[in-house]
Short mmCIF file of C-alpha atoms and ligand atoms in Angstrom, two decimals:
data_model
loop_
_atom_site.label_atom_id
_atom_site.label_comp_id
_atom_site.label_asym_id
_atom_site.label_seq_id
_atom_site.Cartn_x
_atom_site.Cartn_y
_atom_site.Cartn_z
CA UNK B 1 -5.69 18.62 -6.29
CA UNK B 2 -7.59 16.03 -4.12
CA UNK B 3 -6.05 12.68 -4.84
CA UNK B 4 -9.75 11.09 -6.18
CA UNK B 5 -9.60 14.16 -8.48
CA UNK B 6 -5.61 13.06 -10.00
CA UNK B 7 -7.13 9.66 -9.94
CA UNK B 8 -10.21 10.84 -12.21
CA UNK B 9 -7.60 12.46 -14.74
CA UNK B 10 -6.30 9.79 -15.29
CA UNK B 11 -9.00 8.30 -16.82
CA UNK B 12 -8.31 4.67 -16.88
CA UNK B 13 -10.68 1.94 -17.68
CA UNK B 14 -12.64 -0.29 -15.59
CA UNK B 15 -11.80 -3.71 -16.39
CA UNK B 16 -12.33 -7.82 -15.70
CA UNK B 17 -10.03 -11.03 -16.48
CA UNK B 18 -11.04 -13.83 -15.32
CA UNK B 19 -9.50 -15.31 -12.36
CA UNK B 20 -8.08 -18.82 -14.25
CA UNK B 21 -5.56 -19.20 -16.70
CA UNK B 22 -4.56 -21.96 -18.64
CA UNK B 23 -1.10 -22.83 -18.32
CA UNK B 24 -0.62 -22.37 -21.85
CA UNK B 25 -0.98 -18.69 -20.92
CA UNK B 26 0.57 -18.58 -18.42
CA UNK B 27 3.66 -19.45 -20.05
CA UNK B 28 3.84 -17.88 -22.39
CA UNK B 29 5.85 -15.31 -20.56
CA UNK B 30 8.39 -18.10 -19.88
CA UNK B 31 10.97 -15.42 -18.54
CA UNK B 32 8.79 -13.68 -16.24
CA UNK B 33 7.20 -16.08 -14.84
CA UNK B 34 10.13 -18.87 -13.51
CA UNK B 35 11.50 -17.27 -10.21
CA UNK B 36 7.70 -17.30 -9.51
CA UNK B 37 6.53 -20.68 -10.26
CA UNK B 38 6.64 -22.39 -6.90
CA UNK B 39 3.89 -19.51 -5.83
CA UNK B 40 1.99 -20.59 -8.66
CA UNK B 41 -1.44 -21.89 -7.08
CA UNK B 42 -3.27 -25.00 -9.76
CA UNK B 43 -6.88 -26.57 -9.70
CA UNK B 44 -6.06 -30.17 -10.30
CA UNK B 45 -10.05 -31.99 -9.46
CA UNK B 46 -13.63 -30.73 -9.73
CA UNK B 47 -15.35 -33.24 -7.51
CA UNK B 48 -13.33 -36.55 -7.44
CA UNK B 49 -12.29 -36.20 -10.71
CA UNK B 50 -9.22 -35.46 -12.24
CA UNK B 51 -9.77 -32.43 -14.44
CA UNK B 52 -8.20 -32.68 -17.65
CA UNK B 53 -4.97 -30.56 -17.50
CA UNK B 54 -4.57 -28.18 -13.79
CA UNK B 55 -5.64 -24.73 -13.89
CA UNK B 56 -3.96 -22.07 -13.00
CA UNK B 57 -5.50 -19.68 -10.46
CA UNK B 58 -3.92 -15.70 -11.31
CA UNK B 59 -1.31 -14.09 -9.33
CA UNK B 60 -0.85 -11.42 -11.85
CA UNK B 61 -3.23 -10.48 -14.88
CA UNK B 62 -0.58 -9.34 -17.70
CA UNK B 63 -0.22 -13.11 -19.73
CA UNK B 64 -4.37 -13.37 -19.27
CA UNK B 65 -4.75 -9.37 -20.53
CA UNK B 66 -2.01 -8.87 -23.18
CA UNK B 67 -3.18 -10.97 -25.90
CA UNK B 68 -6.28 -9.13 -25.81
CA UNK B 69 -4.20 -5.99 -26.17
CA UNK B 70 -3.06 -7.23 -28.48
CA UNK B 71 -6.00 -7.57 -30.16
CA UNK B 72 -7.20 -4.38 -29.47
CA UNK B 73 -4.43 -2.52 -30.41
CA UNK B 74 -4.57 -1.93 -34.24
CA UNK B 75 -3.96 2.24 -34.46
CA UNK B 76 -2.02 5.15 -32.90
CA UNK B 77 -5.53 6.11 -31.90
CA UNK B 78 -5.88 3.24 -29.85
CA UNK B 79 -3.93 4.74 -27.40
CA UNK B 80 -3.30 4.48 -24.73
CA UNK B 81 -5.12 2.34 -23.40
CA UNK B 82 -5.31 2.48 -19.80
CA UNK B 83 -6.61 -0.71 -18.03
CA UNK B 84 -7.29 -1.16 -14.59
CA UNK B 85 -8.67 -4.12 -13.09
CA UNK B 86 -9.82 -4.90 -8.93
CA UNK B 87 -9.63 -8.40 -8.48
CA UNK B 88 -7.60 -11.44 -6.19
CA UNK B 89 -5.33 -12.75 -6.44
CA UNK B 90 -3.18 -15.85 -5.27
CA UNK B 91 0.62 -16.24 -4.60
CA UNK B 92 1.01 -19.98 -2.34
CA UNK B 93 3.65 -18.12 -0.62
CA UNK B 94 6.12 -20.73 1.74
CA UNK B 95 7.83 -18.00 4.20
CA UNK B 96 5.53 -17.40 7.13
CA UNK B 97 2.34 -16.12 6.18
CA UNK B 98 0.81 -12.95 8.24
CA UNK B 99 -2.47 -10.96 8.03
CA UNK B 100 -2.74 -8.31 5.57
CA UNK B 101 1.25 -8.28 5.16
CA UNK B 102 1.76 -11.03 2.80
CA UNK B 103 -1.42 -13.48 2.29
CA UNK B 104 -1.30 -16.15 0.36
CA UNK B 105 -4.73 -14.79 -1.57
CA UNK B 106 -5.14 -10.44 -1.20
CA UNK B 107 -7.02 -7.96 -2.92
CA UNK B 108 -5.45 -5.50 -4.84
CA UNK B 109 -6.18 -2.85 -7.82
CA UNK B 110 -3.79 -3.44 -10.79
CA UNK B 111 -2.97 -0.70 -13.63
CA UNK B 112 -2.21 -1.34 -17.25
CA UNK B 113 -0.94 0.43 -19.24
CA UNK B 114 -0.48 0.65 -23.05
CA UNK B 115 1.33 4.58 -24.67
CA UNK B 116 3.17 5.50 -27.93
CA UNK B 117 6.20 6.38 -26.39
CA UNK B 118 8.69 5.13 -23.59
CA UNK B 119 8.09 9.38 -22.47
CA UNK B 120 4.02 8.69 -22.06
CA UNK B 121 5.50 5.49 -20.22
CA UNK B 122 8.07 7.45 -17.82
CA UNK B 123 5.90 10.25 -16.82
CA UNK B 124 3.23 7.72 -16.26
CA UNK B 125 4.98 5.77 -13.82
CA UNK B 126 6.06 9.00 -11.56
CA UNK B 127 2.48 9.95 -11.78
CA UNK B 128 1.34 6.30 -10.24
CA UNK B 129 3.77 6.29 -7.57
CA UNK B 130 3.29 9.83 -6.21
CA UNK B 131 -0.63 8.91 -6.16
CA UNK B 132 0.82 5.82 -4.46
CA UNK B 133 2.40 7.75 -1.97
CA UNK B 134 -0.47 10.33 -1.20
CA UNK B 135 -2.92 7.98 -0.37
CA UNK B 136 -0.39 6.24 2.11
CA UNK B 137 0.62 9.39 3.75
CA UNK B 138 -2.25 11.82 3.36
CA UNK B 139 -5.10 9.10 4.07
CA UNK B 140 -3.65 5.82 5.93
CA UNK B 141 -0.90 8.94 7.53
CA UNK B 142 1.51 6.61 6.96
CA UNK B 143 4.77 8.02 5.97
CA UNK B 144 7.34 6.51 2.54
CA UNK B 145 9.99 7.02 0.52
CA UNK B 146 9.72 7.10 -2.90
CA UNK B 147 12.60 4.86 -5.07
CA UNK B 148 13.73 3.11 -7.69
CA UNK B 149 14.31 -1.30 -6.72
CA UNK B 150 18.29 -2.34 -7.61
CA UNK B 151 17.96 -4.80 -11.01
CA UNK B 152 18.09 -7.37 -8.08
CA UNK B 153 14.90 -7.00 -6.70
CA UNK B 154 13.17 -5.09 -9.81
CA UNK B 155 9.85 -6.53 -11.87
CA UNK B 156 12.19 -8.94 -13.77
CA UNK B 157 9.87 -9.53 -17.03
CA UNK B 158 9.89 -5.30 -16.71
CA UNK B 159 12.36 -2.39 -17.44
CA UNK B 160 12.72 -0.58 -14.08
CA UNK B 161 10.43 -0.73 -10.91
CA UNK B 162 9.62 1.84 -8.68
CA UNK B 163 8.14 1.98 -5.74
CA UNK B 164 7.19 3.44 -2.12
CA UNK B 165 8.61 2.03 0.76
CA UNK B 166 7.12 1.90 4.79
CA UNK B 167 9.27 1.35 7.46
CA UNK B 168 7.95 -0.68 10.71
CA UNK B 169 9.95 0.28 13.65
CA UNK B 170 8.69 -1.53 16.00
CA UNK B 171 10.24 -4.89 14.01
CA UNK B 172 13.14 -2.50 12.28
CA UNK B 173 11.59 -3.60 8.93
CA UNK B 174 11.27 -2.11 6.05
CA UNK B 175 7.41 -3.15 3.99
CA UNK B 176 7.28 -2.11 -0.08
CA UNK B 177 4.15 -0.98 0.13
CA UNK B 178 3.06 -0.42 -3.59
CA UNK B 179 4.94 -0.76 -6.88
CA UNK B 180 4.65 1.19 -10.35
CA UNK B 181 6.81 -0.44 -12.99
CA UNK B 182 7.92 0.40 -16.69
CA UNK B 183 7.94 -2.51 -18.58
CA UNK B 184 9.42 -1.67 -21.46
CA UNK B 185 8.83 -3.30 -24.76
CA UNK B 186 9.27 -6.33 -23.25
CA UNK B 187 5.51 -7.69 -23.04
CA UNK B 188 5.19 -6.26 -26.32
CA UNK B 189 7.59 -7.82 -28.42
CA UNK B 190 6.60 -11.89 -26.52
CA UNK B 191 2.63 -10.55 -27.15
CA UNK B 192 3.27 -9.11 -30.31
CA UNK B 193 1.61 -5.79 -29.53
CA UNK B 194 2.01 -3.07 -31.70
CA UNK B 195 0.61 -0.26 -33.96
CA UNK B 196 0.51 1.52 -36.48
CA UNK B 197 2.23 5.57 -36.23
CA UNK B 198 1.25 8.12 -37.54
CA UNK B 199 3.44 7.30 -40.38
CA UNK B 200 1.61 4.38 -41.18
CA UNK B 201 4.76 2.53 -40.32
CA UNK B 202 4.37 -0.61 -37.67
CA UNK B 203 5.61 -0.40 -33.95
CA UNK B 204 6.01 -1.39 -30.56
CA UNK B 205 4.09 0.02 -27.73
CA UNK B 206 5.49 0.64 -24.61
CA UNK B 207 3.84 -0.28 -21.02
CA UNK B 208 3.30 0.29 -17.21
CA UNK B 209 1.97 -2.07 -14.46
CA UNK B 210 1.26 -0.98 -11.12
CA UNK B 211 -0.52 -2.08 -8.46
CA UNK B 212 -1.89 -0.91 -4.63
CA UNK B 213 -2.83 -3.96 -3.20
CA UNK B 214 -4.02 -4.87 1.01
CA UNK B 215 -1.39 -5.05 2.07
CA UNK B 216 -1.38 -0.71 3.20
CA UNK B 217 -4.09 -2.25 5.22
CA UNK B 218 -1.26 -4.25 7.59
CA UNK B 219 0.97 -1.63 7.10
CA UNK B 220 -1.63 1.17 8.09
CA UNK B 221 -2.17 -1.31 11.42
CA UNK B 222 1.50 -1.71 12.33
CA UNK B 223 2.21 2.05 12.00
CA UNK B 224 -0.43 3.72 14.25
CA UNK B 225 -1.84 0.15 16.33
CA UNK B 226 -0.87 0.38 19.94
CA UNK B 227 -1.24 -1.91 22.90
CA UNK B 228 -5.06 -1.43 23.31
CA UNK B 229 -5.64 -2.16 19.67
CA UNK B 230 -6.50 -0.42 16.72
CA UNK B 231 -5.83 3.53 16.26
CA UNK B 232 -7.50 4.14 12.98
CA UNK B 233 -7.03 7.35 11.14
CA UNK B 234 -10.12 9.78 10.45
CA UNK B 235 -9.87 9.24 7.01
CA UNK B 236 -10.44 6.35 6.19
CA UNK B 237 -12.02 5.40 9.85
CA UNK B 238 -15.56 3.63 8.78
CA UNK B 239 -16.73 4.94 12.74
CA UNK B 240 -15.45 8.93 13.00
CA UNK B 241 -17.43 9.27 16.11
CA UNK B 242 -18.79 6.60 18.35
CA UNK B 243 -21.29 8.70 20.53
CA UNK B 244 -21.45 6.68 24.73
CA UNK B 245 -24.68 7.46 26.65
CA UNK B 246 -23.21 7.16 30.50
CA UNK B 247 -26.03 6.87 32.28
CA UNK B 248 -25.83 6.93 36.24
CA UNK B 249 -28.48 5.38 39.03
CA UNK B 250 -31.06 8.00 38.92
CA UNK B 251 -30.09 10.08 36.23
CA UNK B 252 -32.29 11.02 33.89
CA UNK B 253 -31.37 8.56 31.13
CA UNK B 254 -34.12 9.52 28.57
CA UNK B 255 -32.80 12.63 28.23
CA UNK B 256 -28.82 10.85 28.41
CA UNK B 257 -30.28 8.66 25.39
CA UNK B 258 -31.95 11.85 23.46
CA UNK B 259 -28.27 14.09 23.81
CA UNK B 260 -26.93 11.18 22.14
CA UNK B 261 -28.96 10.83 19.29
CA UNK B 262 -28.91 14.04 18.46
CA UNK B 263 -25.60 14.53 18.33
CA UNK B 264 -25.03 11.43 16.25
CA UNK B 265 -28.17 13.00 13.69
CA UNK B 266 -25.97 16.68 13.87
CA UNK B 267 -22.56 14.89 13.16
CA UNK B 268 -24.34 12.85 10.64
CA UNK B 269 -25.79 15.81 8.89
CA UNK B 270 -22.36 17.75 8.46
CA UNK B 271 -21.11 14.16 6.97
CA UNK B 272 -19.03 12.81 9.76
CA UNK B 273 -19.38 9.24 9.77
CA UNK B 274 -20.42 8.49 13.71
CA UNK B 275 -22.47 6.30 15.35
CA UNK B 276 -24.70 5.75 18.46
CA UNK B 277 -23.14 2.75 20.76
CA UNK B 278 -26.99 2.46 22.83
CA UNK B 279 -26.30 -1.18 23.84
CA UNK B 280 -28.01 -1.60 27.39
CA UNK B 281 -26.39 -4.96 28.06
CA UNK B 282 -23.28 -3.35 28.35
CA UNK B 283 -21.25 -0.46 30.93
CA UNK B 284 -20.04 2.21 29.22
CA UNK B 285 -16.45 0.74 30.51
CA UNK B 286 -16.80 -2.19 28.92
CA UNK B 287 -17.86 -0.06 25.05
CA UNK B 288 -14.70 2.35 25.46
CA UNK B 289 -12.32 -1.17 25.75
CA UNK B 290 -14.28 -2.04 23.08
CA UNK B 291 -14.11 0.97 20.47
CA UNK B 292 -10.59 1.87 21.94
CA UNK B 293 -9.83 -1.88 20.28
CA UNK B 294 -11.77 -1.25 17.24
CA UNK B 295 -9.50 2.36 16.90
CA UNK B 296 -12.42 4.82 16.05
CA UNK B 297 -10.64 8.21 16.55
CA UNK B 298 -13.38 9.79 18.82
CA UNK B 299 -15.33 9.30 21.56
CA UNK B 300 -18.23 11.26 22.83
CA UNK B 301 -19.55 10.46 26.41
CA UNK B 302 -22.58 12.37 27.87
CA UNK B 303 -23.50 11.58 30.95
CA UNK B 304 -26.14 13.46 33.50
CA UNK B 305 -23.56 16.61 34.21
CA UNK B 306 -23.24 16.66 30.46
CA UNK B 307 -26.79 16.58 29.68
CA UNK B 308 -26.84 19.29 32.35
CA UNK B 309 -24.03 21.48 31.25
CA UNK B 310 -25.56 21.49 27.65
CA UNK B 311 -21.54 20.17 26.82
CA UNK B 312 -20.65 16.41 25.75
CA UNK B 313 -17.05 15.31 26.66
CA UNK B 314 -14.49 13.60 23.85
CA UNK B 315 -11.86 11.13 24.09
CA UNK B 316 -9.04 10.96 21.89
CA UNK B 317 -7.74 7.36 20.71
CA UNK B 318 -4.45 8.29 19.79
CA UNK B 319 -2.66 10.57 22.92
CA UNK B 320 -6.26 9.42 25.11
CA UNK B 321 -6.50 13.96 25.81
CA UNK B 322 -10.28 14.66 27.56
CA UNK B 323 -11.94 17.61 26.57
CA UNK B 324 -15.50 19.09 27.71
CA UNK B 325 -16.87 21.00 24.54
CA UNK B 326 -20.44 22.84 24.35
CA UNK B 327 -22.47 21.30 22.27
CA UNK B 328 -23.31 24.12 20.15
CA UNK B 329 -19.89 24.39 19.32
CA UNK B 330 -19.76 20.75 18.27
CA UNK B 331 -19.48 19.95 14.20
CA UNK B 332 -16.97 22.53 14.39
CA UNK B 333 -14.62 21.27 17.43
CA UNK B 334 -14.86 17.87 16.39
CA UNK B 335 -14.54 18.82 12.72
CA UNK B 336 -11.04 20.53 15.06
CA UNK B 337 -10.41 16.79 16.59
CA UNK B 338 -10.43 15.57 13.32
CA UNK B 339 -7.94 17.11 11.81
CA UNK B 340 -5.68 17.40 14.17
CA UNK B 341 -6.09 13.33 14.88
CA UNK B 342 -5.35 13.14 11.16
CA UNK B 343 -2.58 15.16 10.71
CA UNK B 344 -0.34 13.72 14.60
CA UNK B 345 -0.63 10.23 13.42
CA UNK B 346 1.78 11.16 10.45
CA UNK B 347 3.74 13.30 12.04
CA UNK B 348 4.45 10.80 15.25
CA UNK B 349 4.63 7.93 12.20
CA UNK B 350 7.23 10.24 10.50
CA UNK B 351 9.57 11.04 13.99
CA UNK B 352 9.41 7.59 14.67
CA UNK B 353 10.89 6.36 10.91
CA UNK B 354 13.30 9.53 11.04
CA UNK B 355 14.21 8.94 14.50
CA UNK B 356 15.50 5.01 12.87
CA UNK B 357 17.59 5.73 9.22
CA UNK B 358 21.19 5.94 10.30
CA UNK B 359 23.04 6.89 7.61
CA UNK B 360 26.51 4.76 7.13
CA UNK B 361 29.28 4.44 5.49
CA UNK B 362 31.47 1.07 6.21
CA UNK B 363 30.80 -2.45 6.98
CA UNK B 364 30.56 -2.72 10.80
CA UNK B 365 28.47 -0.01 10.99
CA UNK B 366 26.06 -1.72 8.18
CA UNK B 367 26.31 -4.27 10.39
CA UNK B 368 25.47 -2.72 13.74
CA UNK B 369 22.52 -0.81 12.85
CA UNK B 370 21.18 -3.58 11.43
CA UNK B 371 20.69 -5.11 14.75
CA UNK B 372 19.90 -2.30 15.98
CA UNK B 373 16.58 -2.42 13.84
CA UNK B 374 17.36 0.26 11.75
CA UNK B 375 16.42 1.86 8.61
CA UNK B 376 19.96 2.07 6.65
CA UNK B 377 20.92 4.24 4.78
CA UNK B 378 24.27 3.88 2.27
CA UNK B 379 26.53 5.06 -0.67
CA UNK B 380 26.60 1.99 -2.34
CA UNK B 381 28.61 0.69 -5.61
CA UNK B 382 25.20 -0.40 -7.61
CA UNK B 383 26.36 -3.71 -8.45
CA UNK B 384 24.72 -7.32 -7.82
CA UNK B 385 27.60 -9.02 -7.07
CA UNK B 386 27.70 -7.04 -3.91
CA UNK B 387 23.71 -6.92 -3.60
CA UNK B 388 23.57 -10.94 -3.58
CA UNK B 389 26.89 -10.80 -1.08
CA UNK B 390 25.21 -8.17 1.16
CA UNK B 391 22.39 -11.46 1.11
CA UNK B 392 24.76 -14.14 2.36
CA UNK B 393 26.69 -12.29 4.55
CA UNK B 394 23.47 -11.55 6.65
CA UNK B 395 22.19 -14.13 6.32
CA UNK B 396 20.43 -15.20 10.05
CA UNK B 397 17.74 -16.39 11.64
CA UNK B 398 15.96 -12.76 10.97
CA UNK B 399 16.44 -12.77 7.37
CA UNK B 400 19.13 -11.60 4.98
CA UNK B 401 19.41 -7.41 4.08
CA UNK B 402 18.43 -6.10 0.96
CA UNK B 403 17.99 -3.01 -0.51
CA UNK B 404 14.58 -1.62 -0.08
CA UNK B 405 15.18 1.01 -2.70
CA UNK B 406 17.52 4.13 -4.29
CA UNK B 407 15.29 6.72 -2.69
CA UNK B 408 14.64 10.05 -5.28
CA UNK B 409 15.67 12.24 -3.46
CA UNK B 410 19.73 11.90 -2.54
CA UNK B 411 21.32 13.17 0.72
CA UNK B 412 24.79 14.56 -1.38
CA UNK B 413 27.63 11.92 -2.72
CA UNK B 414 30.85 13.13 -2.13
CA UNK B 415 33.60 12.24 -4.82
CA UNK B 416 35.31 9.64 -3.50
CA UNK B 417 32.73 8.18 -1.46
CA UNK B 418 33.02 4.08 -1.47
CA UNK B 419 30.51 1.94 -0.68
CA UNK B 420 29.90 0.50 2.48
CA UNK B 421 30.57 -3.31 1.32
CA UNK B 422 32.37 -3.19 -1.50
CA UNK B 423 34.91 -0.45 -1.42
CA UNK B 424 34.80 0.41 -4.93
CA UNK B 425 33.24 4.06 -5.98
CA UNK B 426 29.90 4.50 -4.77
CA UNK B 427 27.20 5.60 -7.06
CA UNK B 428 24.46 6.40 -5.31
CA UNK B 429 22.53 6.22 -1.79
CA UNK B 430 20.06 3.36 -1.51
CA UNK B 431 17.94 2.33 1.92
CA UNK B 432 18.92 -1.15 2.91
CA UNK B 433 17.57 -2.92 5.77
CA UNK B 434 15.77 -6.14 6.39
CA UNK B 435 11.94 -6.15 5.14
CA UNK B 436 8.80 -8.39 4.76
C1 87F X 501 3.56 -14.78 -8.14
C2 87F X 501 3.35 -16.52 -9.17
C3 87F X 501 3.10 -16.00 -10.83
C4 87F X 501 4.72 -10.96 -8.58
C5 87F X 501 4.16 -14.21 -9.07
O1 87F X 501 4.11 -5.92 -10.27
C6 87F X 501 3.77 -14.72 -11.44
C7 87F X 501 4.00 -13.28 -10.49
O2 87F X 501 4.20 -11.92 -11.86
C8 87F X 501 4.20 -11.94 -10.76
N1 87F X 501 4.71 -12.77 -8.04
N2 87F X 501 4.76 -11.59 -10.13
C9 87F X 501 4.87 -9.78 -10.18
C10 87F X 501 3.75 -8.63 -11.24
C11 87F X 501 3.98 -7.90 -11.44
C12 87F X 501 2.92 -6.56 -11.72
N3 87F X 501 2.40 -6.96 -12.26
C13 87F X 501 0.89 -6.45 -12.53
C14 87F X 501 3.22 -5.82 -10.66
C15 87F X 501 2.03 -4.44 -10.81
C16 87F X 501 0.72 -5.38 -10.91
#
């Protein structure tokens, strides 16, 4: 089943809550806000006058939404509650804001769901995570690993956190692609979110929250981009095919333009996002470079020879290969090329990512792999103190190493395997590395 169909089947309801949060509401759940407090942006003035009380811009919406959940949920018949909100949030980042990757304002979808039982909540955490994986891999052509965050890296307000993790080979950094949390009953206690079960008893609800952000665009750009600019996967490219007329001095310019228009029309009719670049104040060569920079997957060139032979030339953005195809096969061939392009991007990215994974067993191997910008899979004792220690011991200009996740896909862990950092018995294989 397609991702869109799967999302529809979840029967999420769209909601929109306010952007501004009063201090009182934001601080309601103190534990969860405490560590994040320095990142909260406050409005303190209107014009030249100070506000009576500063007002926060939402960094996330738990404290905005949950007081309403508490009012709306009365009985088991009100459950599950499945709320999805698309909005911008603000987090005042201090460490190098980077467009799309770590920006002070970003767009996300935040899902907030409420269930009667932990089993339902647990099941949904993984359903959502799988959808996030599929969006990364099937649409953005970015390979990711699903896994669970360590106690140190999880969302402190929740019970456990799962994530999809990507890796950028050029910089040797891991990057969290999206998260799906089981909040347990922490917020239910704080916000008094209870329901009457079938037996007429009051029960505490179970909650999840999950988000996918515009950071995904940054990950996609870094994964596929090259020295010429962007490379967009066909499934998400706003323009999949750019058609460029290549007129020659004495050529039949009108005929060429007509053939280009007809190619665009035919492709559009077939549901392919094609566009014509008919600008006369730029040379074909200049246009090629510009559309390459913009990452358009396929370029179609039509010149006098193509017109005469009733063919078009198609050039791929990912590998530069050129093919001449008869105009009669246009739609079919473009479809084949776009599908191949999409598949090739994922395969190439996966091969590059996989080539960076190293399995290590000792501290010295760990440090060598870290200096070598690798994605490290290491046997770990799963102790918070040890993760803190690794962070402290790897602190430096490039940033410390930390756990990225414990992948669900676990290699064999022979008994007797010890932790690379502490020498204690290893509990699991975890991904470690520097990250964004
Ligand atoms: C920054 C400032 C204030 C992250 C923050 O991951 C609060 C927060 O609560 C904060 N940065 N978080 C955690 C967000 C948890 C959770 N919220 C809903 C998600 C998914 C969507």
